[in-house]
PDB file of C-alpha atoms in Angstrom:
ATOM      1  CA  MET A1092     -16.971  -8.251   9.335  1.00  0.00           C
ATOM      2  CA  ALA A1093     -14.222  -5.670   9.644  1.00  0.00           C
ATOM      3  CA  THR A1094     -12.292  -8.413  11.630  1.00  0.00           C
ATOM      4  CA  THR A1095     -12.649 -10.724   9.249  1.00  0.00           C
ATOM      5  CA  MET A1096     -10.601  -9.098   6.299  1.00  0.00           C
ATOM      6  CA  GLN A1097      -8.300  -7.287   7.939  1.00  0.00           C
ATOM      7  CA  GLN A1098      -7.010 -11.230   9.001  1.00  0.00           C
ATOM      8  CA  ARG A1099      -7.839 -12.232   5.944  1.00  0.00           C
ATOM      9  CA  MET A1100      -5.930  -9.401   4.194  1.00  0.00           C
ATOM     10  CA  LEU A1101      -3.024  -9.473   6.148  1.00  0.00           C
ATOM     11  CA  GLU A1102      -2.200 -12.832   6.231  1.00  0.00           C
ATOM     12  CA  ALA A1103      -2.256 -12.436   2.871  1.00  0.00           C
ATOM     13  CA  MET A1104       0.058 -10.621   2.437  1.00  0.00           C
ATOM     14  CA  LEU A1105       2.259 -11.052   5.698  1.00  0.00           C
ATOM     15  CA  PRO A1106       5.896 -10.941   5.394  1.00  0.00           C
ATOM     16  CA  ALA A1107       7.838 -14.297   4.811  1.00  0.00           C
ATOM     17  CA  ASP A1108       9.845 -13.557   7.779  1.00  0.00           C
ATOM     18  CA  LEU A1109       6.555 -12.623   9.690  1.00  0.00           C
ATOM     19  CA  ALA A1110       4.913 -15.692   8.649  1.00  0.00           C
ATOM     20  CA  ALA A1111       4.886 -17.497  11.913  1.00  0.00           C
ATOM     21  CA  GLU A1112       6.000 -17.060  15.447  1.00  0.00           C
ATOM     22  CA  PRO A1113      10.292 -18.858  16.152  1.00  0.00           C
ATOM     23  CA  GLU A1114       9.943 -21.135  18.973  1.00  0.00           C
ATOM     24  CA  ARG A1115      13.936 -20.135  19.950  1.00  0.00           C
ATOM     25  CA  TRP A1116      15.251 -17.604  21.574  1.00  0.00           C
ATOM     26  CA  GLN A1117      17.590 -16.735  18.724  1.00  0.00           C
ATOM     27  CA  GLN A1118      15.368 -17.397  16.713  1.00  0.00           C
ATOM     28  CA  ARG A1119      13.244 -14.458  17.487  1.00  0.00           C
ATOM     29  CA  LYS A1120      15.898 -11.996  17.642  1.00  0.00           C
ATOM     30  CA  SER A1121      16.665 -12.977  14.845  1.00  0.00           C
ATOM     31  CA  VAL A1122      13.614 -12.242  13.065  1.00  0.00           C
ATOM     32  CA  ARG A1123      13.997  -8.971  15.073  1.00  0.00           C
ATOM     33  CA  THR A1124      17.099  -7.822  14.262  1.00  0.00           C
ATOM     34  CA  ARG A1125      15.870  -8.687  10.454  1.00  0.00           C
ATOM     35  CA  VAL A1126      13.250  -6.135  10.992  1.00  0.00           C
ATOM     36  CA  ARG A1127      15.275  -3.673  11.393  1.00  0.00           C
ATOM     37  CA  LEU A1128      17.331  -3.508   8.958  1.00  0.00           C
ATOM     38  CA  VAL A1129      14.043  -3.361   7.156  1.00  0.00           C
ATOM     39  CA  GLU A1130      12.650  -0.465   9.226  1.00  0.00           C
ATOM     40  CA  ALA A1131      16.088   0.837   8.952  1.00  0.00           C
ATOM     41  CA  ALA A1132      16.540   0.910   4.221  1.00  0.00           C
ATOM     42  CA  ILE A1133      12.733   2.444   4.259  1.00  0.00           C
ATOM     43  CA  GLU A1134      14.285   5.369   5.710  1.00  0.00           C
ATOM     44  CA  CYS A1135      16.909   5.230   3.776  1.00  0.00           C
ATOM     45  CA  LEU A1136      14.822   5.263   0.630  1.00  0.00           C
ATOM     46  CA  VAL A1137      12.670   8.353   2.118  1.00  0.00           C
ATOM     47  CA  GLU A1138      15.401  10.567   2.989  1.00  0.00           C
ATOM     48  CA  GLU A1139      17.743   9.314  -0.241  1.00  0.00           C
ATOM     49  CA  GLY A1140      15.690   7.752  -2.690  1.00  0.00           C
ATOM     50  CA  TYR A1141      16.481   4.283  -3.805  1.00  0.00           C
ATOM     51  CA  ALA A1142      20.693   5.505  -4.954  1.00  0.00           C
ATOM     52  CA  GLY A1143      21.454   5.948  -1.284  1.00  0.00           C
ATOM     53  CA  LEU A1144      19.500   2.209   0.294  1.00  0.00           C
ATOM     54  CA  THR A1145      23.338  -0.012   0.300  1.00  0.00           C
ATOM     55  CA  THR A1146      23.409  -2.789   2.930  1.00  0.00           C
ATOM     56  CA  GLN A1147      26.554  -0.546   4.530  1.00  0.00           C
ATOM     57  CA  LYS A1148      24.464   2.621   5.109  1.00  0.00           C
ATOM     58  CA  VAL A1149      21.503   0.251   6.488  1.00  0.00           C
ATOM     59  CA  ALA A1150      23.953  -1.649   8.883  1.00  0.00           C
ATOM     60  CA  GLU A1151      25.534   1.905   9.840  1.00  0.00           C
ATOM     61  CA  ARG A1152      21.955   2.562  11.111  1.00  0.00           C
ATOM     62  CA  THR A1153      21.099   0.063  12.943  1.00  0.00           C
ATOM     63  CA  GLY A1154      24.464  -0.507  13.964  1.00  0.00           C
ATOM     64  CA  SER A1155      24.932  -4.045  12.929  1.00  0.00           C
ATOM     65  CA  SER A1156      28.277  -5.750  11.421  1.00  0.00           C
ATOM     66  CA  ARG A1157      29.200  -5.756   8.195  1.00  0.00           C
ATOM     67  CA  GLY A1158      28.646 -10.094   8.707  1.00  0.00           C
ATOM     68  CA  ALA A1159      25.130  -9.870  10.573  1.00  0.00           C
ATOM     69  CA  MET A1160      24.395  -7.682   7.506  1.00  0.00           C
ATOM     70  CA  HIS A1161      25.763 -10.489   5.075  1.00  0.00           C
ATOM     71  CA  HIS A1162      23.707 -13.520   7.129  1.00  0.00           C
ATOM     72  CA  HIS A1163      20.184 -10.689   6.552  1.00  0.00           C
ATOM     73  CA  PHE A1164      21.377  -9.476   3.298  1.00  0.00           C
ATOM     74  CA  ALA A1165      24.423 -10.610   1.097  1.00  0.00           C
ATOM     75  CA  THR A1166      22.692  -8.434  -1.707  1.00  0.00           C
ATOM     76  CA  ARG A1167      21.024  -4.653  -2.053  1.00  0.00           C
ATOM     77  CA  MET A1168      18.881  -6.665  -3.706  1.00  0.00           C
ATOM     78  CA  ASP A1169      18.271  -8.697  -0.968  1.00  0.00           C
ATOM     79  CA  LEU A1170      17.117  -6.443   0.583  1.00  0.00           C
ATOM     80  CA  ALA A1171      15.455  -4.452  -1.962  1.00  0.00           C
ATOM     81  CA  ALA A1172      13.152  -7.546  -1.982  1.00  0.00           C
ATOM     82  CA  ALA A1173      11.607  -7.733   1.691  1.00  0.00           C
ATOM     83  CA  VAL A1174      11.598  -3.827   2.000  1.00  0.00           C
ATOM     84  CA  VAL A1175       9.126  -4.224  -1.569  1.00  0.00           C
ATOM     85  CA  GLU A1176       7.092  -7.563   1.229  1.00  0.00           C
ATOM     86  CA  HIS A1177       7.560  -5.351   4.487  1.00  0.00           C
ATOM     87  CA  VAL A1178       6.185  -2.039   2.571  1.00  0.00           C
ATOM     88  CA  PHE A1179       3.375  -3.167   1.585  1.00  0.00           C
ATOM     89  CA  TYR A1180       2.211  -4.970   4.108  1.00  0.00           C
ATOM     90  CA  ARG A1181       2.719  -2.030   6.100  1.00  0.00           C
ATOM     91  CA  ARG A1182       0.580   0.371   3.615  1.00  0.00           C
ATOM     92  CA  ILE A1183      -2.676  -2.212   3.819  1.00  0.00           C
ATOM     93  CA  ARG A1184      -2.558  -2.569   7.510  1.00  0.00           C
ATOM     94  CA  GLY A1185      -2.413   1.179   8.300  1.00  0.00           C
ATOM     95  CA  PHE A1186      -5.296   2.006   5.520  1.00  0.00           C
ATOM     96  CA  LEU A1187      -7.952  -0.312   7.846  1.00  0.00           C
ATOM     97  CA  ASP A1188      -7.144   0.073  10.898  1.00  0.00           C
ATOM     98  CA  ASP A1189      -7.450   3.699  10.036  1.00  0.00           C
ATOM     99  CA  TYR A1190     -10.703   3.575   7.354  1.00  0.00           C
ATOM    100  CA  LEU A1191     -12.444   1.069   9.602  1.00  0.00           C
ATOM    101  CA  GLY A1192     -11.588   2.044  12.582  1.00  0.00           C
ATOM    102  CA  SER A1193     -13.035   5.614  10.987  1.00  0.00           C
ATOM    103  CA  LEU A1194     -16.467   4.097  10.195  1.00  0.00           C
ATOM    104  CA  ALA A1195     -17.845   3.257  13.900  1.00  0.00           C
ATOM    105  CA  GLY A1196     -21.400   5.930  13.881  1.00  0.00           C
ATOM    106  CA  ALA A1197     -20.852   7.084  10.586  1.00  0.00           C
ATOM    107  CA  ARG A1198     -23.657   7.490   7.637  1.00  0.00           C
ATOM    108  CA  ASP A1199     -23.965   5.444   4.612  1.00  0.00           C
ATOM    109  CA  ASP A1200     -23.778   8.387   2.531  1.00  0.00           C
ATOM    110  CA  ALA A1201     -20.284   9.371   3.899  1.00  0.00           C
ATOM    111  CA  LEU A1202     -18.558   5.767   3.322  1.00  0.00           C
ATOM    112  CA  PHE A1203     -16.911   6.872   0.020  1.00  0.00           C
ATOM    113  CA  GLU A1204     -15.318  10.349   1.619  1.00  0.00           C
ATOM    114  CA  ILE A1205     -14.176   8.041   4.085  1.00  0.00           C
ATOM    115  CA  SER A1206     -12.488   5.598   2.702  1.00  0.00           C
ATOM    116  CA  THR A1207     -10.952   8.411   0.307  1.00  0.00           C
ATOM    117  CA  GLU A1208      -9.971  10.766   2.991  1.00  0.00           C
ATOM    118  CA  ALA A1209      -8.366   7.116   4.946  1.00  0.00           C
ATOM    119  CA  TYR A1210      -6.677   7.036   1.700  1.00  0.00           C
ATOM    120  CA  TRP A1211      -5.359   9.786   1.050  1.00  0.00           C
ATOM    121  CA  ARG A1212      -3.732   9.617   4.514  1.00  0.00           C
ATOM    122  CA  SER A1213      -2.369   6.070   4.241  1.00  0.00           C
ATOM    123  CA  VAL A1214      -0.852   8.173   0.662  1.00  0.00           C
ATOM    124  CA  GLN A1215       0.956  10.475   2.929  1.00  0.00           C
ATOM    125  CA  THR A1216       3.005   8.331   4.882  1.00  0.00           C
ATOM    126  CA  PRO A1217       6.813   6.927   5.713  1.00  0.00           C
ATOM    127  CA  ASP A1218       6.015   3.523   4.165  1.00  0.00           C
ATOM    128  CA  TYR A1219       4.282   5.102   0.788  1.00  0.00           C
ATOM    129  CA  ALA A1220       7.616   7.372  -0.071  1.00  0.00           C
ATOM    130  CA  ALA A1221       8.880   4.723   0.211  1.00  0.00           C
ATOM    131  CA  TYR A1222       6.468   2.364  -2.459  1.00  0.00           C
ATOM    132  CA  VAL A1223       6.588   5.487  -4.677  1.00  0.00           C
ATOM    133  CA  GLU A1224      10.539   5.746  -4.196  1.00  0.00           C
ATOM    134  CA  LEU A1225      10.890   1.524  -5.383  1.00  0.00           C
ATOM    135  CA  ALA A1226       7.477   2.904  -8.205  1.00  0.00           C
ATOM    136  CA  VAL A1227       9.862   4.801  -9.654  1.00  0.00           C
ATOM    137  CA  ALA A1228      13.144   2.888  -9.833  1.00  0.00           C
ATOM    138  CA  ALA A1229      11.185  -0.102 -10.470  1.00  0.00           C
ATOM    139  CA  ARG A1230      10.917   1.879 -14.219  1.00  0.00           C
ATOM    140  CA  SER A1231      14.869   1.651 -14.838  1.00  0.00           C
ATOM    141  CA  ASP A1232      16.440  -0.742 -13.037  1.00  0.00           C
ATOM    142  CA  PRO A1233      15.020  -4.254 -14.299  1.00  0.00           C
ATOM    143  CA  ASP A1234      16.514  -6.297 -11.178  1.00  0.00           C
ATOM    144  CA  LEU A1235      14.304  -4.114  -9.069  1.00  0.00           C
ATOM    145  CA  ALA A1236      11.307  -4.426 -11.077  1.00  0.00           C
ATOM    146  CA  ARG A1237      11.711  -8.133 -11.219  1.00  0.00           C
ATOM    147  CA  VAL A1238      11.471  -8.204  -7.620  1.00  0.00           C
ATOM    148  CA  PHE A1239       8.584  -4.675  -7.532  1.00  0.00           C
ATOM    149  CA  LEU A1240       5.884  -6.150 -10.435  1.00  0.00           C
ATOM    150  CA  PRO A1241       5.230  -8.644  -8.583  1.00  0.00           C
ATOM    151  CA  ALA A1242       5.232  -7.970  -4.988  1.00  0.00           C
ATOM    152  CA  ALA A1243       2.577  -4.657  -6.318  1.00  0.00           C
ATOM    153  CA  GLN A1244       0.979  -7.362  -8.671  1.00  0.00           C
ATOM    154  CA  ARG A1245       0.225  -9.951  -5.987  1.00  0.00           C
ATOM    155  CA  PHE A1246      -1.056  -6.483  -3.718  1.00  0.00           C
ATOM    156  CA  ASP A1247      -3.296  -5.133  -5.969  1.00  0.00           C
ATOM    157  CA  ALA A1248      -4.729  -8.814  -6.584  1.00  0.00           C
ATOM    158  CA  VAL A1249      -5.215  -9.407  -2.327  1.00  0.00           C
ATOM    159  CA  TRP A1250      -7.014  -5.474  -2.613  1.00  0.00           C
ATOM    160  CA  ILE A1251      -9.614  -5.908  -5.348  1.00  0.00           C
ATOM    161  CA  ALA A1252     -10.292  -9.578  -4.294  1.00  0.00           C
ATOM    162  CA  GLU A1253     -11.188  -8.689  -0.398  1.00  0.00           C
ATOM    163  CA  MET A1254     -13.054  -5.000  -2.077  1.00  0.00           C
ATOM    164  CA  ILE A1255     -15.776  -7.679  -3.566  1.00  0.00           C
ATOM    165  CA  GLU A1256     -15.873 -10.039  -0.891  1.00  0.00           C
ATOM    166  CA  SER A1257     -16.586  -7.450   1.742  1.00  0.00           C
ATOM    167  CA  PHE A1258     -18.470  -4.978   0.429  1.00  0.00           C
ATOM    168  CA  PRO A1259     -21.847  -6.386  -1.203  1.00  0.00           C
ATOM    169  CA  GLN A1260     -22.866  -2.976  -3.021  1.00  0.00           C
ATOM    170  CA  TRP A1261     -20.157  -3.696  -5.612  1.00  0.00           C
ATOM    171  CA  GLN A1262     -19.948  -7.207  -6.124  1.00  0.00           C
ATOM    172  CA  ALA A1263     -22.671  -7.276  -9.703  1.00  0.00           C
ATOM    173  CA  ARG A1264     -20.535  -3.940  -9.981  1.00  0.00           C
ATOM    174  CA  TRP A1265     -16.741  -5.912 -10.930  1.00  0.00           C
ATOM    175  CA  GLU A1266     -15.615  -4.117 -13.545  1.00  0.00           C
ATOM    176  CA  THR A1267     -17.359  -0.557 -11.963  1.00  0.00           C
ATOM    177  CA  MET A1268     -15.128  -1.004  -8.354  1.00  0.00           C
ATOM    178  CA  LYS A1269     -11.373  -1.842 -10.298  1.00  0.00           C
ATOM    179  CA  LEU A1270     -12.252   1.156 -11.949  1.00  0.00           C
ATOM    180  CA  VAL A1271     -12.810   3.503  -9.001  1.00  0.00           C
ATOM    181  CA  ASN A1272      -9.781   1.891  -7.580  1.00  0.00           C
ATOM    182  CA  ASP A1273      -7.864   2.084  -9.998  1.00  0.00           C
ATOM    183  CA  PHE A1274      -8.834   6.113  -9.864  1.00  0.00           C
ATOM    184  CA  VAL A1275      -8.452   6.446  -6.862  1.00  0.00           C
ATOM    185  CA  VAL A1276      -5.097   5.285  -6.206  1.00  0.00           C
ATOM    186  CA  THR A1277      -3.698   7.245  -9.688  1.00  0.00           C
ATOM    187  CA  ALA A1278      -5.388  10.256  -8.483  1.00  0.00           C
ATOM    188  CA  HIS A1279      -4.293  10.583  -4.729  1.00  0.00           C
ATOM    189  CA  MET A1280      -0.378   9.493  -6.270  1.00  0.00           C
ATOM    190  CA  GLY A1281      -0.462  12.160  -9.057  1.00  0.00           C
ATOM    191  CA  LEU A1282      -2.101  14.424  -6.479  1.00  0.00           C
ATOM    192  CA  LEU A1283       0.702  13.668  -3.177  1.00  0.00           C
ATOM    193  CA  LEU A1284       3.298  14.524  -5.963  1.00  0.00           C
ATOM    194  CA  ASN A1285       1.832  18.059  -6.798  1.00  0.00           C
ATOM    195  CA  LEU A1286       0.867  18.817  -3.690  1.00  0.00           C
ATOM    196  CA  PRO A1287       4.169  21.573  -3.379  1.00  0.00           C
ATOM    197  CA  VAL A1288       3.155  23.255  -6.461  1.00  0.00           C
ATOM    198  CA  ILE A1289      -0.969  22.948  -6.029  1.00  0.00           C
ATOM    199  CA  GLY A1290      -1.127  23.298  -2.195  1.00  0.00           C
ATOM    200  CA  GLU A1291      -3.880  21.884   0.320  1.00  0.00           C
ATOM    201  CA  ARG A1292      -6.582  24.345  -0.726  1.00  0.00           C
ATOM    202  CA  ARG A1293      -6.202  22.829  -4.510  1.00  0.00           C
ATOM    203  CA  ALA A1294      -5.334  19.949  -3.136  1.00  0.00           C
ATOM    204  CA  GLY A1295      -8.605  19.440  -0.694  1.00  0.00           C
ATOM    205  CA  LEU A1296     -10.605  20.224  -3.591  1.00  0.00           C
ATOM    206  CA  VAL A1297      -9.180  18.128  -5.637  1.00  0.00           C
ATOM    207  CA  ARG A1298      -9.955  15.424  -2.617  1.00  0.00           C
ATOM    208  CA  ARG A1299     -13.212  15.698  -2.786  1.00  0.00           C
ATOM    209  CA  LEU A1300     -14.092  15.938  -6.658  1.00  0.00           C
ATOM    210  CA  VAL A1301     -12.387  12.057  -6.645  1.00  0.00           C
ATOM    211  CA  ALA A1302     -14.874  11.238  -3.447  1.00  0.00           C
ATOM    212  CA  ARG A1303     -17.871  12.635  -5.795  1.00  0.00           C
ATOM    213  CA  THR A1304     -16.957  10.966  -8.556  1.00  0.00           C
ATOM    214  CA  VAL A1305     -16.701   7.673  -6.537  1.00  0.00           C
ATOM    215  CA  ALA A1306     -20.111   8.239  -5.405  1.00  0.00           C
ATOM    216  CA  LEU A1307     -21.318   9.160  -8.631  1.00  0.00           C
ATOM    217  CA  LEU A1308     -20.426   6.009 -10.417  1.00  0.00           C
ATOM    218  CA  HIS A1309     -21.533   4.068  -7.706  1.00  0.00           C
ATOM    219  CA  ALA A1310     -25.226   5.749  -8.183  1.00  0.00           C
ATOM    220  CA  GLU A1311     -24.878   5.424 -11.556  1.00  0.00           C
ATOM    221  CA  ALA A1312     -24.394   1.410 -11.748  1.00  0.00           C
ATOM    222  CA  ALA A1313     -26.404   0.775  -9.165  1.00  0.00           C
ATOM    223  CA  ALA A1314     -28.960   2.484 -11.267  1.00  0.00           C
ATOM    224  CA  GLY A1315     -28.400   0.574 -14.032  1.00  0.00           C
ATOM    225  CA  ALA A1316     -28.020   3.897 -16.038  1.00  0.00           C
ATOM    226  CA  PHE A1317     -24.814   3.388 -17.262  1.00  0.00           C
ATOM    227  CA  ASP A1318     -21.669   0.879 -16.360  1.00  0.00           C
ATOM    228  CA  PHE A1319     -18.994   3.483 -17.725  1.00  0.00           C
ATOM    229  CA  ALA A1320     -16.213  -0.141 -17.614  1.00  0.00           C
ATOM    230  CA  GLN A1321     -18.781  -1.869 -18.999  1.00  0.00           C
ATOM    231  CA  ASN A1322     -19.130   0.648 -21.792  1.00  0.00           C
ATOM    232  CA  ASN A1323     -15.871   0.653 -22.355  1.00  0.00           C
ATOM    233  CA  PRO A1324     -14.144  -3.168 -21.901  1.00  0.00           C
ATOM    234  CA  GLY A1325     -11.527  -1.414 -24.433  1.00  0.00           C
ATOM    235  CA  GLY A1326     -10.695   1.723 -22.508  1.00  0.00           C
ATOM    236  CA  ILE A1327     -11.704   5.263 -23.717  1.00  0.00           C
TER     237      ILE A1327
END
């Protein structure tokens, strides 16, 4: 199941320029150059924020000529669009590798802690840092928002659909599963942003609280005691 789930999710999020292996050597070289430019753009985002992401800086980082840069990404927004695709793909690939690799021999009652801890590790990566920079910048940049938001919504749709498909214990509790996902995602983003203030010890306690809350929501929904999502269709 793990391999099948992994394959489906990665195929659904695969960036267009990685979708097929080029047959010609020159085409393969072009794809490698494009990927290298995207990786350099991610580095720019992590180190300098969205304001520091320019085609000129990316070209300088990779030693590419202005003409080569323009061939692959004519504008800053073309570059940003490619970065968005690659960041979401790399994030989901890294999380799945970590999470699925941690499941071997794990007890059933440890699955919620394993999954939330794997997600926490995923938000401390350069790819997630790039994602945060893009998410924040998209709030005030309409051009970026038109690129970023559809990709983010597609990522969310693929993620939710695959979780429901792959974990039958959640299938009868669709709304609760989505609630749990939203809770973990938002809690960990807030935790990451506040980590320099609250420190590792308090952050660890919050992560334990997140895992326990996830387990509690699942247990209550499974027992039919109270389904928070079903009983709050319009919000609190």
